[in-house]
Coordinates of C-alpha atoms and ligand atoms in Angstrom, one line a residue:
X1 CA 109.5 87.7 120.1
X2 CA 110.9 88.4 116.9
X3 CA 112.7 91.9 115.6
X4 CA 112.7 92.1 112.3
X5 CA 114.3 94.6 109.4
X6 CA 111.8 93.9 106.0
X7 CA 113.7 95.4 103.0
X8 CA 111.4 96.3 99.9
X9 CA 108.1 96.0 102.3
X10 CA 106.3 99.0 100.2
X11 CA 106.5 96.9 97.9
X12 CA 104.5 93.8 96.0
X13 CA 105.7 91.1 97.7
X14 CA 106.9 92.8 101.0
X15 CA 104.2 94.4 101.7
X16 CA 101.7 91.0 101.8
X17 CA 105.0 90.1 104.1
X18 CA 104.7 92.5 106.3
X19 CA 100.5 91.8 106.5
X20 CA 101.1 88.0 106.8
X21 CA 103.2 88.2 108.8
X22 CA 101.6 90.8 111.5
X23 CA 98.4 88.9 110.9
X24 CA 100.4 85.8 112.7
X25 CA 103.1 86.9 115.0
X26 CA 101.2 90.3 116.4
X27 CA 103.9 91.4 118.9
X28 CA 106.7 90.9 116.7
X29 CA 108.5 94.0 116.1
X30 CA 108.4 94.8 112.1
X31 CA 110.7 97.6 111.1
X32 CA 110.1 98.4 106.7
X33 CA 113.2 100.0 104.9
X34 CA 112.5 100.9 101.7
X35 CA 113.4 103.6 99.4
X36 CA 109.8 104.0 97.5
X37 CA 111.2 103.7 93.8
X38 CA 108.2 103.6 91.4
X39 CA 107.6 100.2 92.2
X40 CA 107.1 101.1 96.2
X41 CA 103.8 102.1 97.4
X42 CA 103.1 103.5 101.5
X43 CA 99.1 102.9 100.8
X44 CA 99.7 99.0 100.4
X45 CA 101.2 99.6 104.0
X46 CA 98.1 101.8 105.5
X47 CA 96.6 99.0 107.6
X48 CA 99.7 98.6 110.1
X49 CA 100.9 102.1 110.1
X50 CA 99.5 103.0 113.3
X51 CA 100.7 99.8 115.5
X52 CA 103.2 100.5 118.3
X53 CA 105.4 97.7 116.8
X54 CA 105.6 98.9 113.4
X55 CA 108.3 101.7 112.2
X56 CA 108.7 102.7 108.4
X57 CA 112.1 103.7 107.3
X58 CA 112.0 105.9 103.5
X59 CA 115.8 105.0 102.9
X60 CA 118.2 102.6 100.7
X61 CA 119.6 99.6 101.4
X62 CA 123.1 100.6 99.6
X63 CA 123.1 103.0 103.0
X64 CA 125.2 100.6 104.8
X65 CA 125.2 103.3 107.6
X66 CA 121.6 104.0 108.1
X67 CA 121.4 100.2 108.7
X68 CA 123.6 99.2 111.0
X69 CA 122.1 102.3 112.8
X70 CA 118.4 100.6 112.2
X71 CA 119.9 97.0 113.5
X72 CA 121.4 98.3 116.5
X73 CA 118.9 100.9 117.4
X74 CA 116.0 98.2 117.2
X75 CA 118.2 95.0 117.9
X76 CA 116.9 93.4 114.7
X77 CA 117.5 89.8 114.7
X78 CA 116.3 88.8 111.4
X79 CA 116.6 90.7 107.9
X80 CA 113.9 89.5 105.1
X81 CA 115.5 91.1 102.5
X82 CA 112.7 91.7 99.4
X83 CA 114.1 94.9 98.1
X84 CA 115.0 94.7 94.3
X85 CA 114.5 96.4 90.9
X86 CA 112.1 93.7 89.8
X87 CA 110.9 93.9 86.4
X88 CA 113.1 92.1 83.5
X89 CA 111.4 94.8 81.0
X90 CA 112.8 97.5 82.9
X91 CA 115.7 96.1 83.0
X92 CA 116.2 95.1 79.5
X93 CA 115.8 99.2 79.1
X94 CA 118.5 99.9 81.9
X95 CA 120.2 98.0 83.7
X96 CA 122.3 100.1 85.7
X97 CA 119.9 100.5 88.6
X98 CA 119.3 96.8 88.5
X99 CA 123.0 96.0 89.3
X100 CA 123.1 99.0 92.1
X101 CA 120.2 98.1 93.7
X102 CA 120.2 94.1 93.5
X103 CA 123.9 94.0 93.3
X104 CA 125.5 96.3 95.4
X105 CA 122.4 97.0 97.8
X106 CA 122.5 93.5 98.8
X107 CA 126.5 93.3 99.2
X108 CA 125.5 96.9 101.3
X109 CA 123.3 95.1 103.7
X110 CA 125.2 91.9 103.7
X111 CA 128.5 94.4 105.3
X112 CA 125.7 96.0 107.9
X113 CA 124.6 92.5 108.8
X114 CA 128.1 91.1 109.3
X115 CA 129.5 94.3 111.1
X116 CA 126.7 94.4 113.1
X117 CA 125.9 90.7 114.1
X118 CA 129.3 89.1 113.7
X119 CA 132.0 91.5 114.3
X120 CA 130.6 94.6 116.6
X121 CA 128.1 93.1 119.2
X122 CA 128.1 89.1 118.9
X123 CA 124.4 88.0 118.3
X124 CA 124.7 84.6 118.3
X125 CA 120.8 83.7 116.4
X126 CA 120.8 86.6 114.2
X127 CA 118.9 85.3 110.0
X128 CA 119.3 86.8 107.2
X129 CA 117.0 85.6 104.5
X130 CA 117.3 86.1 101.0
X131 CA 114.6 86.0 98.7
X132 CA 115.4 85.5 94.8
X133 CA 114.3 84.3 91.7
X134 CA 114.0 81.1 89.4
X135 CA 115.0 83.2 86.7
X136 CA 118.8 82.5 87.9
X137 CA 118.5 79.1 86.5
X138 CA 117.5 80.2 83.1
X139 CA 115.0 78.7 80.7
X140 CA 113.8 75.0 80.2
X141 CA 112.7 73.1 77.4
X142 CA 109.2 71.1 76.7
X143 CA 109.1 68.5 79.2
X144 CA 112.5 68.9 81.0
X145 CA 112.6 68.4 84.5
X146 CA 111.6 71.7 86.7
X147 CA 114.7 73.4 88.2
X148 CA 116.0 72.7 91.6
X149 CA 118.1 74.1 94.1
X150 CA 121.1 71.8 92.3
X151 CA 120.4 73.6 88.9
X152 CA 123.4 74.8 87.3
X153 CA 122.4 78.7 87.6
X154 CA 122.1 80.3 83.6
X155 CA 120.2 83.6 83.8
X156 CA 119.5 85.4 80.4
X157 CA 118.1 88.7 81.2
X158 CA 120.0 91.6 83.0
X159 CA 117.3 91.2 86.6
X160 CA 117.9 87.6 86.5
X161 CA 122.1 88.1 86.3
X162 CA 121.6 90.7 88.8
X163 CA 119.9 88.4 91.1
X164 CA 122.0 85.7 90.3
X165 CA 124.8 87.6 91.5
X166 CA 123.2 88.9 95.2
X167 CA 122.4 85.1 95.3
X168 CA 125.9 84.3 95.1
X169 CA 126.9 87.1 97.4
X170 CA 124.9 85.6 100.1
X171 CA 126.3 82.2 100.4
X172 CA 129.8 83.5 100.2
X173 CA 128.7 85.4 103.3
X174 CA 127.9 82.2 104.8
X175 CA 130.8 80.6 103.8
X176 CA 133.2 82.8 104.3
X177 CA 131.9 85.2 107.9
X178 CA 129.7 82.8 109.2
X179 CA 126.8 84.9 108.8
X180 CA 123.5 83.0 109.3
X181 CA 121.9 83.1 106.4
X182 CA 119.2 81.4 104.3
X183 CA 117.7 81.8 100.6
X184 CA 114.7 81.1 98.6
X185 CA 114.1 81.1 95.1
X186 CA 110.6 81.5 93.7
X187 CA 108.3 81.4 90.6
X188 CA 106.2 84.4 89.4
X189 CA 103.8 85.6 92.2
X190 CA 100.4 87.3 92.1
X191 CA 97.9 88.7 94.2
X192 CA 96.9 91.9 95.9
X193 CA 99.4 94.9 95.7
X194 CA 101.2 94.2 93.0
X195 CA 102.4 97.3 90.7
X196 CA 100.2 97.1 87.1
X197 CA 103.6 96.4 84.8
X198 CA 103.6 92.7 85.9
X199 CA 101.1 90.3 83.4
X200 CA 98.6 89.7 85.7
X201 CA 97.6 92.8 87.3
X202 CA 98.3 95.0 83.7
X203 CA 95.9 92.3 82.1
X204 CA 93.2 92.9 84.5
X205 CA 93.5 96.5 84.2
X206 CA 93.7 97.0 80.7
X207 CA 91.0 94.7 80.7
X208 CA 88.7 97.0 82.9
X209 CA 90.2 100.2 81.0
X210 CA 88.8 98.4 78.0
X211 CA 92.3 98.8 76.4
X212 CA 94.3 96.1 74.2
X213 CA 95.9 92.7 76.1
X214 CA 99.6 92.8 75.0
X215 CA 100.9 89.1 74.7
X216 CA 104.2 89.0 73.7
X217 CA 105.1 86.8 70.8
X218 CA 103.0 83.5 70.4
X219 CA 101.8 83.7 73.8
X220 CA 103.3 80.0 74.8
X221 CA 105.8 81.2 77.5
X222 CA 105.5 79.1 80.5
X223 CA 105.7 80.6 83.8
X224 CA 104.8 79.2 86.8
X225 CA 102.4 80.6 88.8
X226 CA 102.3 81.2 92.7
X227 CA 100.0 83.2 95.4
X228 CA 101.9 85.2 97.2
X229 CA 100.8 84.4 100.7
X230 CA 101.7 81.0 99.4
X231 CA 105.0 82.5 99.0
X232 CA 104.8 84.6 102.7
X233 CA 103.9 81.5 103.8
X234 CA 107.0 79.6 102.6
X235 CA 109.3 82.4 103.3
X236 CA 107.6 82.0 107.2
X237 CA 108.4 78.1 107.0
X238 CA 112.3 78.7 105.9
X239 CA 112.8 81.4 109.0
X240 CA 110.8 79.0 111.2
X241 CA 112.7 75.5 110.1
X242 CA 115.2 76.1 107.6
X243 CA 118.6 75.3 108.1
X244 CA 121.3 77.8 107.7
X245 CA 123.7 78.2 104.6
X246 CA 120.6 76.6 102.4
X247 CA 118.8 77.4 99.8
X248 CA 114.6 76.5 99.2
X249 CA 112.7 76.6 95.8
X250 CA 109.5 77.8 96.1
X251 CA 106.9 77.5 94.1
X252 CA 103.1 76.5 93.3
X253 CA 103.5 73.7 90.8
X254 CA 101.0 75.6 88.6
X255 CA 102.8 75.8 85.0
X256 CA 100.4 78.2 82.4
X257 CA 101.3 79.3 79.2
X258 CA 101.0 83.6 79.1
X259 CA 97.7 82.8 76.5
X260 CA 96.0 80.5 79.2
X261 CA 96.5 83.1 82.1
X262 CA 95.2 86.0 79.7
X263 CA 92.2 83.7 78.5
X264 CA 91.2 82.5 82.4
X265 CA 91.4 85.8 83.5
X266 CA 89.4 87.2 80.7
X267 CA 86.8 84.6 81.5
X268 CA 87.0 85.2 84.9
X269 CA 86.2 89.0 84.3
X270 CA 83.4 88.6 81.8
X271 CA 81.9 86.3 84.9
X272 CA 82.8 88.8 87.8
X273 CA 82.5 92.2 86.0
X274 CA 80.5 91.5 82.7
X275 CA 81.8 94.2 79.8
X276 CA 79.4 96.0 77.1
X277 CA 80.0 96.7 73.8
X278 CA 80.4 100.4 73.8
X279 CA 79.2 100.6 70.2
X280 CA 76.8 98.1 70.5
X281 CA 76.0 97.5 74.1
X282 CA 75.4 93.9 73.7
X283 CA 77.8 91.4 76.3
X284 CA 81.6 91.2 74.4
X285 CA 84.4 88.8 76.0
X286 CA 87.5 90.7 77.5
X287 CA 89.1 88.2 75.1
X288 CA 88.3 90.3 72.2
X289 CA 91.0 92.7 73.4
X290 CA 94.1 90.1 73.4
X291 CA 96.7 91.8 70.8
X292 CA 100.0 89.9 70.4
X293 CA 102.9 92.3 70.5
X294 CA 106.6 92.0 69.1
X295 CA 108.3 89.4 71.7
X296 CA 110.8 90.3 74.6
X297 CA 114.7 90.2 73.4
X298 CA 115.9 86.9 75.2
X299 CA 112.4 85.9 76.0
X300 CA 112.7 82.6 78.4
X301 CA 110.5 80.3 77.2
X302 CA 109.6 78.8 80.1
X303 CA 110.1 78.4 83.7
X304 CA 108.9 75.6 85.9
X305 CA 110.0 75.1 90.2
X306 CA 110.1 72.0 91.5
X307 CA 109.3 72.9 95.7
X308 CA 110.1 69.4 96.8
X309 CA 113.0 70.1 99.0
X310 CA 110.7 72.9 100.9
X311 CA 107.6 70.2 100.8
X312 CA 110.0 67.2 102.4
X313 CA 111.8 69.4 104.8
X314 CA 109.3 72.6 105.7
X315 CA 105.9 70.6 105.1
X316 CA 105.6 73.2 102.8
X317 CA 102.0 73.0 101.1
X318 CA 100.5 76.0 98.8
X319 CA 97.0 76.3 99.3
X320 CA 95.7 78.0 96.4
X321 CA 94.8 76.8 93.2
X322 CA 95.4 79.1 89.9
X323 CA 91.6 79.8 89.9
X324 CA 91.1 80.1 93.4
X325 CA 94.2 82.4 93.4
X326 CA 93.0 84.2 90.8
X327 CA 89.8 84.9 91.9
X328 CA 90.6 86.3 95.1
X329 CA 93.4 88.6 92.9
X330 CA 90.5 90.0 90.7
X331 CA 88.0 90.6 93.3
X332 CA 90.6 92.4 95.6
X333 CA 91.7 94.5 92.4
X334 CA 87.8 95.2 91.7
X335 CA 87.6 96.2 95.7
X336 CA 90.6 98.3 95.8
X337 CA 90.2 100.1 92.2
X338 CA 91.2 103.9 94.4
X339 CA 94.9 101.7 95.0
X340 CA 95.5 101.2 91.2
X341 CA 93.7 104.1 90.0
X342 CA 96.4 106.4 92.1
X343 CA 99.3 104.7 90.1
X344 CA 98.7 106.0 87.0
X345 CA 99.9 108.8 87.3
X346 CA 102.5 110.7 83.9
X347 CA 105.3 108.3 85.2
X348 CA 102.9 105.3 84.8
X349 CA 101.7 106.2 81.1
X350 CA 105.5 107.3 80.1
X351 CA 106.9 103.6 81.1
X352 CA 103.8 102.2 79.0
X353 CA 104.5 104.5 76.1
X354 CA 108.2 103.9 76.3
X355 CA 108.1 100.1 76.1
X356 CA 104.7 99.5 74.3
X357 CA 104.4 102.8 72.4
X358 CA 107.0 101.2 69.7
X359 CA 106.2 97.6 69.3
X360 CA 104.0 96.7 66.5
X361 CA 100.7 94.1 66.9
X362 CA 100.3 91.8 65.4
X363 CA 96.9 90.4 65.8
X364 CA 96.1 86.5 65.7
X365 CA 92.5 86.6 63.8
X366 CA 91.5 83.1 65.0
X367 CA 92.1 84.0 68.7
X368 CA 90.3 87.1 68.5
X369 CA 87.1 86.0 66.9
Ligands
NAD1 P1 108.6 95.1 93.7 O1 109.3 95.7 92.5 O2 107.1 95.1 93.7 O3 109.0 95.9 95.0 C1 110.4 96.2 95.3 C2 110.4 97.1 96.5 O4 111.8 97.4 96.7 C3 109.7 98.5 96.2 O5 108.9 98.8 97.3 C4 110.9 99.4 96.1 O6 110.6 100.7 96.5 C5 112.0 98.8 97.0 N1 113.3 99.2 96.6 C6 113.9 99.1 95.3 N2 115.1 99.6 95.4 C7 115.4 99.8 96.7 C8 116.6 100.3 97.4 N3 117.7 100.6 96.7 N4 116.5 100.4 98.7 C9 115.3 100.1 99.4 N5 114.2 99.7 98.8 C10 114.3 99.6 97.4 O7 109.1 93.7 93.8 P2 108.4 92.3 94.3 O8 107.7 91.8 93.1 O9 107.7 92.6 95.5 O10 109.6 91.4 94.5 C11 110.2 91.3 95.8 C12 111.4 90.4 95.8 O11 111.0 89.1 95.3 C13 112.5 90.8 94.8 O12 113.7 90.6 95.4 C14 112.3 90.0 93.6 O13 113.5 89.8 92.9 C15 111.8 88.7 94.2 N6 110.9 87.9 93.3 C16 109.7 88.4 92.8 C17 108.9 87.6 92.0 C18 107.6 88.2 91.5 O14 106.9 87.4 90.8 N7 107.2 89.4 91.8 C19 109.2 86.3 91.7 C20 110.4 85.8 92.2 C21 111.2 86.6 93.0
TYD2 P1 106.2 89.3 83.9 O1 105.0 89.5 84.7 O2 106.9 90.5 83.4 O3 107.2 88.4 84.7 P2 108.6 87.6 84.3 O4 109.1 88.3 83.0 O5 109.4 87.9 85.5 O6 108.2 86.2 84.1 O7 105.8 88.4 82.6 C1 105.3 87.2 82.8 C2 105.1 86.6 81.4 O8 104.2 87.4 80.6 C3 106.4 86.6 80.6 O9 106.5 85.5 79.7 C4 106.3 87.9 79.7 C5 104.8 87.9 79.5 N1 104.2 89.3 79.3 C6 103.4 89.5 78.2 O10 103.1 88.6 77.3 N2 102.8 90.8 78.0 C7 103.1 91.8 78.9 O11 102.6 92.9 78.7 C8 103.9 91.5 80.1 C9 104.2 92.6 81.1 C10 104.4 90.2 80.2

């Protein structure tokens, strides 16, 4: 039996975690830490709040106190360490919380986790696993090779360099205390839970709000695109078979450009939830509310994982397709509508006024006819 600490698990990603992972490894215990920014929601956690094995903790990670208290008090043996400011917008607007949280929240938990494992109480199998980005190894032109874990790391945008940097943190840890330590870097995830600021989920609910489709410049940014209990599935495999000190690219070998994920979703929609005209109440495409918007300052152009070191090693497999994904994404959002519909809230429409409010459209006739 497992004991484990997930950081950031009211969040997007953690939170499908900590369901995954309950879902497979029931008597595990699962102790959540997370300090329920904007980006942290308790309802995605609903489900497992009433199991005996299952504690939420509303604190920070830079409270190196509170968690060697939480590792001792619960003999944790393995941190999964999700919590991050996440959103390269957002950070582009501040990045001061970005290098606290990312930055100094992970160097926080990396002292608990060495005090606590190494130098108070020797556990001898103790894991902490790290979970990062791709965006640490920049952007990549038309037809060059998809990054791997050898990629020289180049980020561009304040998250990315914060990341970069906690990456960095961790294998010094490694190197230099022993700790036992492992980290993955990902592509872009969707699926259920994720906070409506991300493409995907803002596309689908703009779409159902029947308000414009923001795509950032010309729309052919490449990112690619992984489910994320592909990605809880991964991050299993690496704390299951990885070896220590290493690092494993994750990813779902499923490169779109933002235009092709706006247009299958759209046609998705009009399939699963067809729209009226509201002046003319005759069947209209989503599509006809795509509206380019002034591009992201230092917009990577694309992004591209290559998961073969994971695949060779792990037998690591994703099992969704982008349409498959993508379906089960929309029908959980059109299921859940009372989870998104709580989120926005004044704070929601202030972030969307501050960051889309300004930008000017720019509308491409030929797309939208
Ligand atoms: P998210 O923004 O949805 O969730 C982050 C969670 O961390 C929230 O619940 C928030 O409350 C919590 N948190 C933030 N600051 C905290 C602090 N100081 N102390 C404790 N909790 C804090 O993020 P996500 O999309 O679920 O991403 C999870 C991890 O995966 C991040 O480390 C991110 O960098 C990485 N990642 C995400 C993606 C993606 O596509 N979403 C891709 C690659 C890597
Ligand atoms: P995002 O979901 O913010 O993830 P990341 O920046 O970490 O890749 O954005 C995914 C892509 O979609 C990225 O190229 C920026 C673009 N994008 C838009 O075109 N419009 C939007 O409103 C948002 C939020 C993103």
């Amino acid at each position: 039996m497992s004991r484990l600490l997930v950081t950031g698990g009211a969040g997007f990603i953690g939170a499908n975690f900590v369901h995954y992972w309950l879902r497979h490894y029931p008597h595990d215990r699962m102790v959540v830490l997370d300090a329920l920014t904007y980006a942290g929601n308790r309802a995605s956690l609903a489900p497992v709040e009433r199991k005996s094995n299952f504690r939420f903790i509303h604190g920070d990670i830079r409270d190196q106190a509170l968690v060697e208290r939480l590792l001792k008090e619960e003999g944790i043996d393995i941190i999964v360490h999700f919590a991050a400011e996440s959103h390269v917008d957002r950070s582009i607007l501040g990045p001061d919380t970005f290098i606290e949280t990312n930055v100094l929240g992970t160097h926080s938990l990396l002292k608990a986790a060495k005090k606590t494992w190494i130098d108070a109480s020797h556990v001898p199998f103790h894991r902490f696993h790290h979970v990062s980005t791709d965006e640490v190894y920049g952007t990549l032109a038309p037809g060059a090779p998809p990054f791997c874990e050898t990629t020289p790391y180049a980020p561009n945008s304040p998250y990315a360099a914060s990341k970069a940097a906690s990456d960095h943190l961790v294998r010094a840890y490694y190197h230099t205390y022993g700790l036992q330590v492992t980290t993955s870097n990902c592509s872009n995830n969707y699926g259920p839970f994720q906070f409506p600021e991300k493409l995907i989920p803002l596309i689908l609910i703009n779409a159902l709000q029947g308000k414009p489709l923001p795509v950032y410049g010309d729309g052919y940014h490449v990112r690619d695109w992984l489910y994320v209990e592909d990605h809880c599935r991964g991050v299993e495999q690496v704390l299951r078979q990885g070896r220590v000190g290493e690092t494993y690219n994750i990813g779902g070998r499923c490169e779109k450009t933002n235009l092709e994920v706006v247009q299958t979703l759209c046609s998705l929609l009009d399939e699963m939830r067809p729209r009226l005209d509201p002046r003319s109440s005759d069947l209209v495409s989503y599509v006809s509310l795509l509206t380019f918007i002034k591009d992201r300052p230092g917009h990577d152009r694309r992004y591209a994982i290559d998961p073969g070191k994971a695949m060779t090693e792990l037998g690591y497999r994703p099992q969704e397709s982008f349409e498959s994904g993508l379906r089960k994404t929309l029908a959980w959002y059109l299921e859940n509508e009372n989870w998104w519909r709580s989120l926005l809230d004044a704070r929601y429409e202030g972030w969307i006024e501050a960051h889309y409010g300004a930008k000017t459209t720019n509308a491409t006739p030929s797309l939208l006819s």
